[in-house]
Short mmCIF file of C-alpha atoms and ligand atoms in Angstrom, two decimals:
data_model
loop_
_atom_site.label_atom_id
_atom_site.label_comp_id
_atom_site.label_asym_id
_atom_site.label_seq_id
_atom_site.Cartn_x
_atom_site.Cartn_y
_atom_site.Cartn_z
CA MET A 25 -35.97 -35.20 -28.61
CA SER A 26 -33.58 -37.02 -26.25
CA LEU A 27 -33.10 -35.90 -22.65
CA LYS A 28 -29.37 -35.42 -23.34
CA LYS A 29 -30.12 -32.93 -26.07
CA ASN A 30 -32.50 -31.00 -23.78
CA LEU A 31 -30.16 -30.75 -20.81
CA PRO A 32 -27.99 -27.79 -21.91
CA ASP A 33 -31.15 -25.78 -22.74
CA PHE A 34 -32.59 -26.61 -19.33
CA PHE A 35 -29.43 -25.38 -17.56
CA ARG A 36 -29.59 -22.14 -19.53
CA THR A 37 -33.17 -21.32 -18.43
CA ILE A 38 -33.67 -18.34 -16.11
CA ALA A 39 -35.83 -20.54 -13.86
CA PHE A 40 -32.95 -22.98 -13.36
CA ARG A 41 -30.31 -20.28 -12.88
CA MET A 42 -32.40 -18.21 -10.46
CA SER A 43 -33.48 -21.16 -8.34
CA THR A 44 -29.85 -22.37 -8.24
CA TRP A 45 -28.70 -18.93 -7.10
CA TYR A 46 -31.44 -18.70 -4.44
CA THR A 47 -30.55 -22.18 -3.17
CA LEU A 48 -26.83 -21.40 -3.13
CA ILE A 49 -27.37 -18.14 -1.22
CA PHE A 50 -29.66 -19.93 1.22
CA PHE A 51 -27.04 -22.69 1.64
CA LEU A 52 -24.22 -20.20 2.32
CA CYS A 53 -26.35 -18.15 4.77
CA SER A 54 -27.46 -21.31 6.62
CA CYS A 55 -23.86 -22.60 6.85
CA ALA A 56 -22.55 -19.23 8.10
CA LEU A 57 -25.35 -19.01 10.68
CA PHE A 58 -24.74 -22.56 11.84
CA ALA A 59 -20.96 -22.01 12.06
CA VAL A 60 -21.49 -18.99 14.34
CA PHE A 61 -24.02 -20.88 16.46
CA TYR A 62 -21.75 -23.94 16.68
CA VAL A 63 -18.71 -21.92 17.80
CA VAL A 64 -20.80 -20.12 20.46
CA VAL A 65 -22.22 -23.40 21.83
CA GLU A 66 -18.80 -25.11 21.75
CA ASN A 67 -17.15 -22.23 23.67
CA THR A 68 -19.98 -22.12 26.21
CA LEU A 69 -19.61 -25.85 26.90
CA LYS A 70 -15.83 -25.53 27.15
CA ASP A 71 -16.17 -22.57 29.57
CA GLN A 72 -18.57 -24.62 31.68
CA VAL A 73 -16.07 -27.53 31.92
CA ASP A 74 -13.16 -25.13 32.64
CA ARG A 75 -15.20 -23.51 35.42
CA GLU A 76 -15.93 -26.91 36.93
CA LEU A 77 -12.20 -27.86 36.89
CA SER A 78 -11.23 -24.47 38.38
CA GLN A 79 -13.81 -24.96 41.19
CA GLN A 80 -12.28 -28.36 41.98
CA ALA A 81 -8.80 -26.76 42.12
CA GLY A 82 -10.17 -24.08 44.51
CA ALA A 83 -11.53 -26.80 46.81
CA PHE A 84 -8.09 -28.50 46.89
CA SER A 85 -6.35 -25.19 47.80
CA ARG A 86 -8.72 -24.68 50.71
CA VAL A 87 -8.29 -28.28 51.98
CA ILE A 88 -4.45 -28.08 51.82
CA GLN A 89 -4.55 -24.86 53.81
CA ARG A 90 -6.79 -26.39 56.47
CA ARG A 91 -5.76 -30.05 56.60
CA GLY A 92 -2.42 -30.24 54.80
CA MET A 93 -1.27 -32.83 52.20
CA ALA A 94 -3.07 -35.71 53.78
CA GLY A 95 -6.36 -33.83 53.51
CA ALA A 96 -5.69 -33.16 49.80
CA ARG A 97 -4.85 -36.80 49.19
CA ASN A 98 -8.11 -37.92 50.79
CA LEU A 99 -10.07 -35.29 48.91
CA ALA A 100 -8.68 -36.55 45.57
CA ILE A 101 -9.92 -40.07 46.31
CA ALA A 102 -13.26 -38.94 47.75
CA GLU A 103 -14.10 -36.43 44.98
CA ALA A 104 -13.25 -38.90 42.21
CA ARG A 105 -15.35 -41.55 43.84
CA ALA A 106 -18.27 -39.18 44.31
CA ALA A 107 -18.25 -37.89 40.72
CA GLY A 108 -17.34 -41.26 39.22
CA GLU A 109 -13.81 -42.54 38.82
CA LYS A 110 -14.27 -42.98 35.10
CA LYS A 111 -15.43 -39.40 34.76
CA ILE A 112 -12.85 -37.37 36.68
CA PHE A 113 -9.36 -37.89 38.13
CA PHE A 114 -6.95 -35.91 40.34
CA ARG A 115 -3.14 -36.06 40.54
CA LEU A 116 -1.00 -34.14 42.97
CA LEU A 117 2.52 -33.36 41.68
CA TYR A 118 5.69 -31.76 42.84
CA PRO A 119 7.02 -28.96 40.63
CA SER A 120 9.47 -31.55 39.18
CA GLY A 121 6.42 -33.35 37.72
CA GLU A 122 6.73 -36.30 40.13
CA VAL A 123 3.30 -37.69 41.22
CA PHE A 124 2.93 -38.06 44.97
CA ALA A 125 -0.83 -38.68 45.27
CA SER A 126 -3.79 -39.39 42.98
CA SER A 127 -7.34 -40.70 42.81
CA TYR A 128 -7.93 -44.26 41.57
CA MET A 129 -6.19 -44.16 38.12
CA SER A 130 -6.73 -47.56 36.52
CA HIS A 131 -9.13 -45.99 33.96
CA TRP A 132 -6.70 -43.12 33.18
CA LYS A 133 -3.55 -45.11 32.37
CA GLY A 134 -3.10 -43.47 28.99
CA ILE A 135 -2.78 -40.01 30.47
CA ASP A 136 0.71 -38.91 31.54
CA VAL A 137 1.96 -35.71 33.03
CA ASP A 138 2.76 -33.25 30.26
CA GLU A 139 6.21 -31.98 31.25
CA ILE A 140 6.16 -29.09 28.85
CA LEU A 141 2.93 -27.79 30.40
CA VAL A 142 4.35 -28.25 33.91
CA LYS A 143 7.42 -26.17 32.89
CA LYS A 144 5.16 -23.52 31.38
CA LEU A 145 3.16 -23.46 34.59
CA MET A 146 6.36 -22.96 36.58
CA ILE A 147 7.19 -19.93 34.46
CA HIS A 148 3.76 -18.28 34.15
CA LYS A 149 2.07 -19.51 37.35
CA THR A 150 -1.36 -19.23 35.73
CA PRO A 151 -3.68 -22.25 35.31
CA LEU A 152 -3.24 -24.10 31.99
CA PHE A 153 -5.96 -26.02 30.16
CA GLU A 154 -5.46 -28.71 27.53
CA SER A 155 -7.85 -30.80 25.44
CA ILE A 156 -6.77 -34.32 24.47
CA ALA A 157 -8.31 -37.47 23.02
CA VAL A 158 -7.27 -40.89 24.29
CA ASN A 159 -8.33 -44.41 23.46
CA SER A 160 -10.78 -45.40 26.13
CA GLY A 161 -10.50 -49.04 27.20
CA GLY A 162 -6.85 -49.43 26.13
CA PRO A 163 -4.60 -48.21 23.30
CA ASP A 164 -6.08 -50.68 20.75
CA SER A 165 -9.74 -50.23 21.54
CA GLY A 166 -10.22 -47.64 18.77
CA ARG A 167 -12.81 -45.68 20.74
CA LYS A 168 -11.68 -42.14 21.42
CA GLN A 169 -12.49 -40.35 24.62
CA ARG A 170 -12.20 -36.55 24.85
CA ILE A 171 -10.73 -35.14 28.02
CA ARG A 172 -10.17 -31.62 29.30
CA LEU A 173 -7.13 -31.24 31.56
CA LEU A 174 -6.16 -28.53 34.06
CA TYR A 175 -2.67 -27.90 35.49
CA THR A 176 -2.64 -25.42 38.36
CA PHE A 177 -0.85 -24.67 41.67
CA ILE A 178 -3.00 -25.46 44.70
CA ALA A 179 -0.19 -24.69 47.21
CA PRO A 180 3.23 -23.01 46.73
CA ARG A 181 4.95 -26.29 45.79
CA VAL A 182 1.99 -28.50 44.91
CA ILE A 183 0.52 -28.81 41.38
CA LEU A 184 -2.88 -30.30 40.72
CA GLN A 185 -3.42 -32.15 37.43
CA THR A 186 -7.11 -32.86 37.02
CA GLY A 187 -9.00 -34.17 34.03
CA ILE A 188 -12.67 -34.58 33.16
CA VAL A 189 -14.38 -36.51 30.38
CA THR A 190 -16.15 -34.14 27.97
CA ASP A 191 -17.76 -36.79 25.78
CA VAL A 192 -21.28 -35.61 26.65
CA SER A 193 -20.53 -32.13 25.34
CA PHE A 194 -19.02 -33.57 22.17
CA GLN A 195 -21.96 -35.92 21.75
CA PHE A 196 -24.24 -32.91 22.04
CA LEU A 197 -22.20 -31.03 19.40
CA GLY A 198 -22.23 -34.13 17.18
CA THR A 199 -26.01 -34.40 17.48
CA LEU A 200 -26.25 -30.69 16.67
CA GLN A 201 -24.21 -31.27 13.50
CA LYS A 202 -26.43 -34.17 12.44
CA VAL A 203 -29.63 -32.19 13.08
CA PHE A 204 -28.23 -29.31 11.06
CA LEU A 205 -27.29 -31.63 8.21
CA VAL A 206 -30.80 -33.10 8.05
CA TYR A 207 -32.31 -29.61 8.30
CA LEU A 208 -29.95 -28.39 5.54
CA VAL A 209 -30.80 -31.20 3.13
CA CYS A 210 -34.57 -30.81 3.70
CA SER A 211 -34.60 -27.03 3.53
CA LEU A 212 -32.30 -26.97 0.46
CA PHE A 213 -34.70 -29.30 -1.28
CA LEU A 214 -37.73 -27.21 -0.25
CA CYS A 215 -35.95 -23.94 -1.10
CA SER A 216 -34.90 -25.07 -4.59
CA VAL A 217 -38.33 -26.52 -5.40
CA SER A 218 -40.24 -23.46 -4.14
CA ALA A 219 -37.79 -21.05 -5.85
CA TRP A 220 -38.20 -23.03 -9.07
CA LEU A 221 -42.02 -22.94 -8.81
CA LEU A 222 -42.10 -19.22 -7.95
CA VAL A 223 -39.73 -18.23 -10.77
CA LYS A 224 -41.62 -20.48 -13.19
CA LYS A 225 -44.90 -18.82 -12.17
CA ALA A 226 -43.48 -15.31 -12.64
CA LEU A 227 -41.85 -16.24 -15.92
CA GLY A 228 -45.04 -17.89 -17.13
CA ARG A 229 -46.40 -14.45 -18.01
CA VAL A 230 -43.15 -13.52 -19.78
CA GLU A 231 -43.56 -16.74 -21.72
CA THR A 232 -47.09 -15.61 -22.73
CA ILE A 233 -45.61 -12.34 -24.03
CA ARG A 234 -42.93 -14.26 -25.92
CA LYS A 235 -45.51 -16.60 -27.47
CA THR A 236 -47.69 -13.63 -28.49
CA ALA A 237 -44.68 -11.94 -30.09
CA GLN A 238 -43.95 -15.17 -31.95
CA GLU A 239 -47.53 -15.48 -33.17
CA ILE A 240 -47.54 -11.95 -34.54
CA THR A 241 -46.84 -12.03 -38.21
CA GLY A 242 -47.39 -9.40 -40.87
CA THR A 243 -50.98 -10.53 -41.17
CA ASN A 244 -51.76 -11.23 -37.51
CA LEU A 245 -51.16 -7.88 -35.86
CA ALA A 246 -54.48 -8.17 -33.99
CA GLN A 247 -52.96 -10.47 -31.31
CA ARG A 248 -52.54 -8.85 -27.84
CA VAL A 249 -50.94 -9.96 -24.57
CA PRO A 250 -53.46 -10.49 -21.74
CA VAL A 251 -53.06 -8.02 -18.83
CA THR A 252 -53.98 -9.78 -15.56
CA PHE A 253 -54.26 -6.89 -13.04
CA SER A 254 -53.81 -9.47 -10.27
CA GLY A 255 -55.05 -8.03 -6.96
CA ASN A 256 -56.34 -4.92 -8.78
CA ALA A 257 -52.79 -3.65 -8.95
CA VAL A 258 -50.59 -3.20 -11.98
CA ASP A 259 -47.30 -5.03 -11.49
CA GLU A 260 -44.12 -4.85 -13.62
CA LEU A 261 -45.28 -7.63 -15.95
CA ASP A 262 -48.67 -5.94 -16.46
CA GLU A 263 -46.78 -2.78 -17.35
CA LEU A 264 -44.58 -4.73 -19.75
CA ALA A 265 -47.69 -6.32 -21.31
CA GLY A 266 -49.37 -2.88 -21.56
CA THR A 267 -46.29 -1.32 -23.19
CA PHE A 268 -46.02 -4.27 -25.55
CA ASN A 269 -49.71 -3.93 -26.51
CA ARG A 270 -49.36 -0.19 -27.08
CA MET A 271 -46.33 -0.86 -29.28
CA LEU A 272 -48.41 -3.37 -31.25
CA ASP A 273 -51.22 -0.81 -31.62
CA ARG A 274 -48.73 1.65 -33.05
CA ILE A 275 -47.17 -0.91 -35.38
CA ALA A 276 -50.64 -2.02 -36.55
CA HIS A 277 -51.57 1.60 -37.22
CA LEU A 278 -48.30 2.24 -39.07
CA VAL A 279 -48.61 -0.92 -41.14
CA SER A 280 -52.19 -0.15 -42.11
CA SER A 281 -51.35 3.47 -43.02
CA MET A 282 -48.34 2.23 -45.02
CA GLN A 283 -50.59 -0.23 -46.84
CA GLN A 284 -53.09 2.56 -47.47
CA MET A 285 -50.29 4.82 -48.69
CA ASN A 286 -48.92 2.13 -51.00
CA ASP A 287 -52.39 1.68 -52.50
CA ASP A 288 -52.74 5.44 -52.88
CA ILE A 289 -49.31 5.84 -54.47
CA ALA A 290 -49.98 2.98 -56.86
CA HIS A 291 -53.35 4.47 -57.76
CA ASP A 292 -52.16 8.06 -58.13
CA LEU A 293 -49.05 7.22 -60.15
CA LYS A 294 -51.06 4.99 -62.46
CA SER A 295 -53.13 7.82 -64.02
CA PRO A 296 -50.27 10.10 -65.17
CA LEU A 297 -48.23 7.08 -66.32
CA THR A 298 -51.22 5.80 -68.33
CA ARG A 299 -51.59 9.24 -69.88
CA ILE A 300 -47.86 9.41 -70.74
CA ARG A 301 -48.05 5.95 -72.28
CA GLY A 302 -51.16 6.95 -74.24
CA LEU A 303 -49.40 9.99 -75.69
CA ALA A 304 -46.30 7.98 -76.60
CA GLU A 305 -48.45 5.28 -78.23
CA LEU A 306 -50.35 7.92 -80.17
CA SER A 307 -47.15 9.43 -81.54
CA LEU A 308 -46.03 5.95 -82.63
CA THR A 309 -49.26 4.72 -84.22
CA GLN A 310 -50.58 7.87 -85.86
CA GLN A 311 -49.01 8.28 -89.28
CA ASN A 312 -48.61 11.46 -91.28
CA GLN A 313 -48.70 13.81 -88.30
CA GLY A 314 -47.37 17.30 -88.67
CA VAL A 315 -44.52 18.65 -86.53
CA SER A 316 -46.93 20.74 -84.46
CA GLU A 317 -48.97 17.62 -83.52
CA TYR A 318 -45.81 15.82 -82.44
CA GLN A 319 -44.73 18.89 -80.47
CA ALA A 320 -48.13 19.00 -78.73
CA MET A 321 -47.80 15.32 -77.79
CA ALA A 322 -44.25 15.87 -76.48
CA ALA A 323 -45.48 18.86 -74.46
CA GLY A 324 -48.22 16.63 -73.02
CA VAL A 325 -45.62 14.03 -72.05
CA ILE A 326 -43.48 16.72 -70.41
CA GLU A 327 -46.47 18.14 -68.51
CA GLU A 328 -47.48 14.72 -67.18
CA SER A 329 -43.88 13.88 -66.32
CA ASP A 330 -43.54 17.19 -64.44
CA ARG A 331 -46.69 16.39 -62.50
CA LEU A 332 -45.28 12.96 -61.63
CA LEU A 333 -41.95 14.46 -60.58
CA ASP A 334 -43.72 17.10 -58.50
CA MET A 335 -45.74 14.38 -56.76
CA ILE A 336 -42.68 12.28 -56.04
CA ASN A 337 -40.72 15.31 -54.78
CA THR A 338 -43.59 16.35 -52.51
CA MET A 339 -43.81 12.81 -51.11
CA LEU A 340 -40.08 12.86 -50.44
CA VAL A 341 -40.27 16.22 -48.62
CA ILE A 342 -43.16 14.98 -46.44
CA SER A 343 -41.41 11.70 -45.61
CA ARG A 344 -38.09 13.39 -44.87
CA ALA A 345 -39.72 16.09 -42.73
CA ASP A 346 -41.75 13.46 -40.83
CA ALA A 347 -38.56 11.48 -40.21
CA GLY A 348 -36.77 14.69 -39.09
CA GLU A 349 -34.32 14.46 -42.01
CA GLU A 350 -35.41 17.56 -43.96
CA GLU A 351 -33.14 20.52 -43.23
CA PHE A 352 -35.08 23.66 -42.28
CA ASP A 353 -33.21 26.86 -42.99
CA MET A 354 -34.44 29.04 -40.13
CA GLU A 355 -34.25 32.79 -40.44
CA ARG A 356 -36.29 35.86 -39.54
CA VAL A 357 -39.14 36.00 -42.05
CA ASP A 358 -41.38 39.00 -42.74
CA VAL A 359 -44.68 37.10 -43.00
CA SER A 360 -46.62 40.19 -44.11
CA SER A 361 -44.59 40.65 -47.28
CA LEU A 362 -44.28 36.87 -47.83
CA ILE A 363 -48.09 36.58 -47.99
CA GLN A 364 -48.42 39.73 -50.09
CA ASP A 365 -45.89 38.40 -52.65
CA ALA A 366 -47.56 34.98 -52.81
CA CYS A 367 -51.01 36.56 -53.31
CA GLU A 368 -49.68 38.73 -56.15
CA LEU A 369 -48.42 35.63 -57.93
CA PHE A 370 -51.94 34.18 -57.83
CA VAL A 371 -53.67 37.35 -59.08
CA PRO A 372 -53.66 36.20 -62.75
CA VAL A 373 -55.24 32.87 -61.76
CA ALA A 374 -57.93 34.70 -59.76
CA GLU A 375 -58.60 37.05 -62.64
CA ASP A 376 -58.83 34.17 -65.12
CA LYS A 377 -61.52 32.55 -62.95
CA ASN A 378 -63.22 35.83 -62.15
CA ILE A 379 -62.63 35.39 -58.43
CA SER A 380 -62.27 38.49 -56.31
CA CYS A 381 -59.27 38.21 -54.00
CA ALA A 382 -58.95 40.49 -50.94
CA VAL A 383 -55.80 40.64 -48.82
CA ASP A 384 -55.89 42.26 -45.37
CA ILE A 385 -52.58 41.93 -43.55
CA PRO A 386 -50.96 44.32 -41.08
CA SER A 387 -47.37 45.08 -41.95
CA GLY A 388 -44.43 43.90 -39.86
CA LEU A 389 -45.60 40.42 -38.85
CA ALA A 390 -42.42 38.42 -38.47
CA LEU A 391 -41.31 35.03 -37.20
CA GLN A 392 -38.41 32.56 -37.22
CA ALA A 393 -39.09 30.16 -40.09
CA ASP A 394 -37.85 28.52 -43.25
CA LYS A 395 -39.10 31.07 -45.77
CA ARG A 396 -39.23 28.67 -48.73
CA MET A 397 -41.20 26.10 -46.75
CA ILE A 398 -43.73 28.56 -45.28
CA GLN A 399 -44.24 30.01 -48.76
CA ARG A 400 -44.92 26.51 -50.06
CA ALA A 401 -47.44 25.74 -47.31
CA PHE A 402 -49.30 29.03 -47.76
CA SER A 403 -49.28 28.71 -51.60
CA ASN A 404 -50.87 25.26 -51.37
CA ILE A 405 -53.77 26.65 -49.28
CA LEU A 406 -54.26 29.66 -51.54
CA ASP A 407 -53.97 27.50 -54.66
CA ASN A 408 -56.70 25.18 -53.31
CA ALA A 409 -58.97 28.13 -52.44
CA LEU A 410 -58.74 29.45 -56.02
CA LYS A 411 -58.91 25.95 -57.53
CA TYR A 412 -62.05 24.81 -55.71
CA THR A 413 -63.93 28.15 -55.64
CA PRO A 414 -66.23 28.47 -58.64
CA ALA A 415 -66.11 31.50 -60.97
CA GLY A 416 -67.59 34.64 -59.47
CA GLY A 417 -66.61 33.59 -55.96
CA ARG A 418 -64.39 35.29 -53.40
CA VAL A 419 -61.14 34.50 -51.55
CA ASP A 420 -60.11 36.52 -48.47
CA VAL A 421 -56.62 36.35 -47.02
CA THR A 422 -56.08 37.77 -43.52
CA ALA A 423 -53.35 37.57 -40.91
CA PHE A 424 -53.22 38.76 -37.31
CA LYS A 425 -51.41 38.34 -34.02
CA THR A 426 -53.03 36.85 -30.93
CA ASN A 427 -52.27 37.31 -27.24
CA GLU A 428 -51.05 33.74 -27.04
CA LYS A 429 -48.01 34.77 -29.07
CA PHE A 430 -49.27 33.15 -32.26
CA ILE A 431 -49.64 34.50 -35.77
CA HIS A 432 -52.82 33.34 -37.52
CA ILE A 433 -52.95 33.28 -41.31
CA GLN A 434 -56.43 32.63 -42.67
CA VAL A 435 -57.63 31.85 -46.18
CA ALA A 436 -61.43 31.96 -46.55
CA ASP A 437 -63.20 30.97 -49.76
CA THR A 438 -66.72 30.64 -51.08
CA GLY A 439 -66.08 27.21 -52.60
CA PRO A 440 -68.04 23.96 -51.98
CA GLY A 441 -66.78 23.71 -48.38
CA ILE A 442 -65.50 20.63 -46.59
CA PRO A 443 -67.90 18.30 -44.76
CA LEU A 444 -67.09 18.30 -41.04
CA GLN A 445 -66.36 14.56 -40.98
CA TYR A 446 -63.49 15.13 -43.42
CA ALA A 447 -62.03 18.17 -41.63
CA ASP A 448 -59.11 16.05 -40.37
CA ARG A 449 -58.80 13.56 -43.16
CA ILE A 450 -58.20 16.12 -45.92
CA PHE A 451 -54.72 16.61 -44.37
CA ASP A 452 -53.89 12.92 -44.92
CA ARG A 453 -51.66 11.96 -47.81
CA PHE A 454 -53.57 11.35 -51.07
CA PHE A 455 -56.96 12.04 -49.52
CA ARG A 456 -59.31 13.84 -51.91
CA LEU A 457 -63.01 14.57 -51.61
CA ASP A 458 -65.11 12.76 -54.20
CA ALA A 459 -66.52 16.13 -55.28
CA SER A 460 -62.98 17.28 -56.21
CA ARG A 461 -61.96 14.32 -58.32
CA ALA A 462 -62.86 16.15 -61.52
CA THR A 463 -60.35 18.86 -60.60
CA GLN A 464 -56.70 18.07 -61.16
CA GLY A 465 -54.66 17.45 -58.02
CA SER A 466 -52.51 14.94 -56.20
CA GLY A 467 -53.98 14.95 -52.69
CA LEU A 468 -50.58 15.88 -51.27
CA GLY A 469 -50.77 19.71 -50.99
CA LEU A 470 -52.52 19.87 -47.58
CA SER A 471 -50.46 17.00 -46.20
CA LEU A 472 -47.26 18.87 -47.08
CA ALA A 473 -48.68 22.12 -45.61
CA ARG A 474 -49.51 20.39 -42.33
CA THR A 475 -46.06 18.74 -42.09
CA ILE A 476 -44.31 22.09 -42.66
CA VAL A 477 -46.48 23.99 -40.17
CA GLU A 478 -46.14 21.31 -37.49
CA LYS A 479 -42.36 21.26 -37.93
CA HIS A 480 -42.48 24.99 -37.15
CA GLY A 481 -44.31 24.30 -33.88
CA GLY A 482 -47.70 25.38 -35.24
CA ASP A 483 -50.87 23.73 -36.53
CA ILE A 484 -53.33 23.92 -39.35
CA SER A 485 -57.11 23.47 -39.35
CA VAL A 486 -60.19 23.99 -41.46
CA ALA A 487 -63.62 25.24 -40.45
CA PRO A 488 -66.82 26.04 -42.35
CA ALA A 489 -67.02 29.60 -43.62
CA ASN A 490 -68.74 32.06 -41.29
CA ASP A 491 -70.76 33.37 -44.16
CA GLN A 492 -74.27 31.82 -43.84
CA LYS A 493 -75.12 32.54 -47.46
CA SER A 494 -72.46 30.41 -49.06
CA SER A 495 -70.73 27.16 -48.29
CA GLY A 496 -67.00 27.61 -48.33
CA SER A 497 -64.24 27.04 -45.85
CA ILE A 498 -61.66 28.87 -43.77
CA PHE A 499 -58.18 27.40 -43.50
CA THR A 500 -56.17 28.68 -40.53
CA ILE A 501 -52.40 28.35 -40.17
CA ARG A 502 -51.21 29.06 -36.61
CA LEU A 503 -47.51 29.72 -36.13
CA PRO A 504 -45.67 30.81 -32.97
CA TYR A 505 -43.58 34.03 -33.15
CA CYS A 506 -40.56 32.27 -31.88
CA ASN A 507 -40.51 28.52 -32.32
CA PRO A 508 -37.55 26.97 -30.59
CA GLY A 509 -38.94 23.45 -31.17
CA VAL A 510 -38.31 23.65 -34.90
CA ILE A 511 -36.24 20.78 -36.23
P1 ADP B 16 -55.28 18.40 -54.09
O1 ADP B 16 -54.10 18.31 -54.96
O2 ADP B 16 -56.32 17.36 -54.44
O3 ADP B 16 -55.87 19.75 -54.02
P2 ADP B 16 -54.80 18.75 -51.33
O4 ADP B 16 -54.07 17.92 -50.37
O5 ADP B 16 -54.33 20.14 -51.50
O6 ADP B 16 -54.80 17.95 -52.68
O7 ADP B 16 -56.30 18.78 -50.86
C1 ADP B 16 -56.91 17.57 -50.47
C2 ADP B 16 -58.39 17.62 -50.73
O8 ADP B 16 -59.05 18.56 -49.87
C3 ADP B 16 -58.72 18.13 -52.11
O9 ADP B 16 -58.67 17.09 -53.05
C4 ADP B 16 -60.13 18.65 -51.89
O10 ADP B 16 -61.04 17.57 -51.98
C5 ADP B 16 -60.12 19.19 -50.49
N1 ADP B 16 -59.91 20.64 -50.45
C6 ADP B 16 -58.74 21.26 -50.18
N2 ADP B 16 -58.92 22.59 -50.18
C7 ADP B 16 -60.23 22.84 -50.41
C8 ADP B 16 -61.02 24.00 -50.50
N3 ADP B 16 -60.52 25.21 -50.36
N4 ADP B 16 -62.33 23.83 -50.75
C9 ADP B 16 -62.88 22.61 -50.89
N5 ADP B 16 -62.16 21.46 -50.81
C10 ADP B 16 -60.86 21.56 -50.59
#
């Protein structure tokens, strides 16, 4: 791939953008800091020069007072000579601006008396400073010399114009600028490179997460992002990696349970469909059947179809309730009479199987619930108890309140019991114990019961029967009196 093609992508990277921002901020801060520093230094130097010029003017005032004009004239020549005639000059003027004495001025030919400043001085009477640049060594030399001038009264009718070369100060400021420029270029380079490296290092772990996410396909859910725990502490990226891994765990679990469910659905729908097909085939192939035989086959088809429909409907209710889409019609439900009514419906079944059924429920147990749903959950438990308990057995239904504000509904039977290792799994969709396969069922009844009870803020569990003499199990539904968490 050509470099040209890569460039736009490179500019879009977070590493590039962040390091550019850091560098820009550093550049602006450095410039602002330098500007403040430069102004302070420049003003300090200027103040120093102004103080020097003012001191000279003070000396002239004192000399005029003591020795008159002649003394001032001599002082101008002597001071300029002492400090260097190319460095400082003095001119004594009348208020009209006419020069009547000066130091040796051959080096200062380019500097005239500024009449405007003299007039200003006449009006305000306060010393006036001026900065100018003149060509040193003649008007065509091209080399500029910076000079600071002072106009001030040294006697009632005598003005002193004095000037001093400030090149040294400007050279110092120029050197300062150059040093800053070199510092800026070096530190900008270092700042951008180190910002780039730091951001790249931090983003390296994000890149690992991105690569892991990319590698995860439907079949490779086992991949996980490494958590570094650098310095024994969990940083933001470790937390991100941990959250990402937990999300993957959940997805892996969901995918595997969906796969399991798909297998179960396929398996459990296959049997009734095969039976329906068998009956239909029989009615087609068998000749000379009487009406009653055909009716029996049609009834068989209807029965199997009903079972299929029931299974599909139950699956839909479970899925919708799990997804929070099933509407629960909450109302005050008299649980005592609900259980009584349900038990009465099952009396013929119990009698047919010669199972004794005892119901012991105090009256007046009530709770907020969807009556139809609770009835369905309880009927599934009772139906199982009668279905799996052999003839001559017993089923006991009890209900009671507890101090923890729960109502317990228990169904105990003397059936084959449930091995402890399956006590949880029997509530999974389509799970059936091998021992029960001979008995008709879909493996969905307990799953639906658990979904309904949990949506009412309760829970459901199974335990071995207390009775030492028989196997058997006790199913307990626990429901809160008032369940505000119901969806
Ligand atoms: P099914 O339609 O098979 O009864 P359920 O979801 O109601 O489906 O029950 C799941 C499995 O739990 C049953 O297949 C059975 O193996 C076991 N089971 C449920 N209730 C009892 C019980 N009272 N005694 C023994 N086994 C039971």
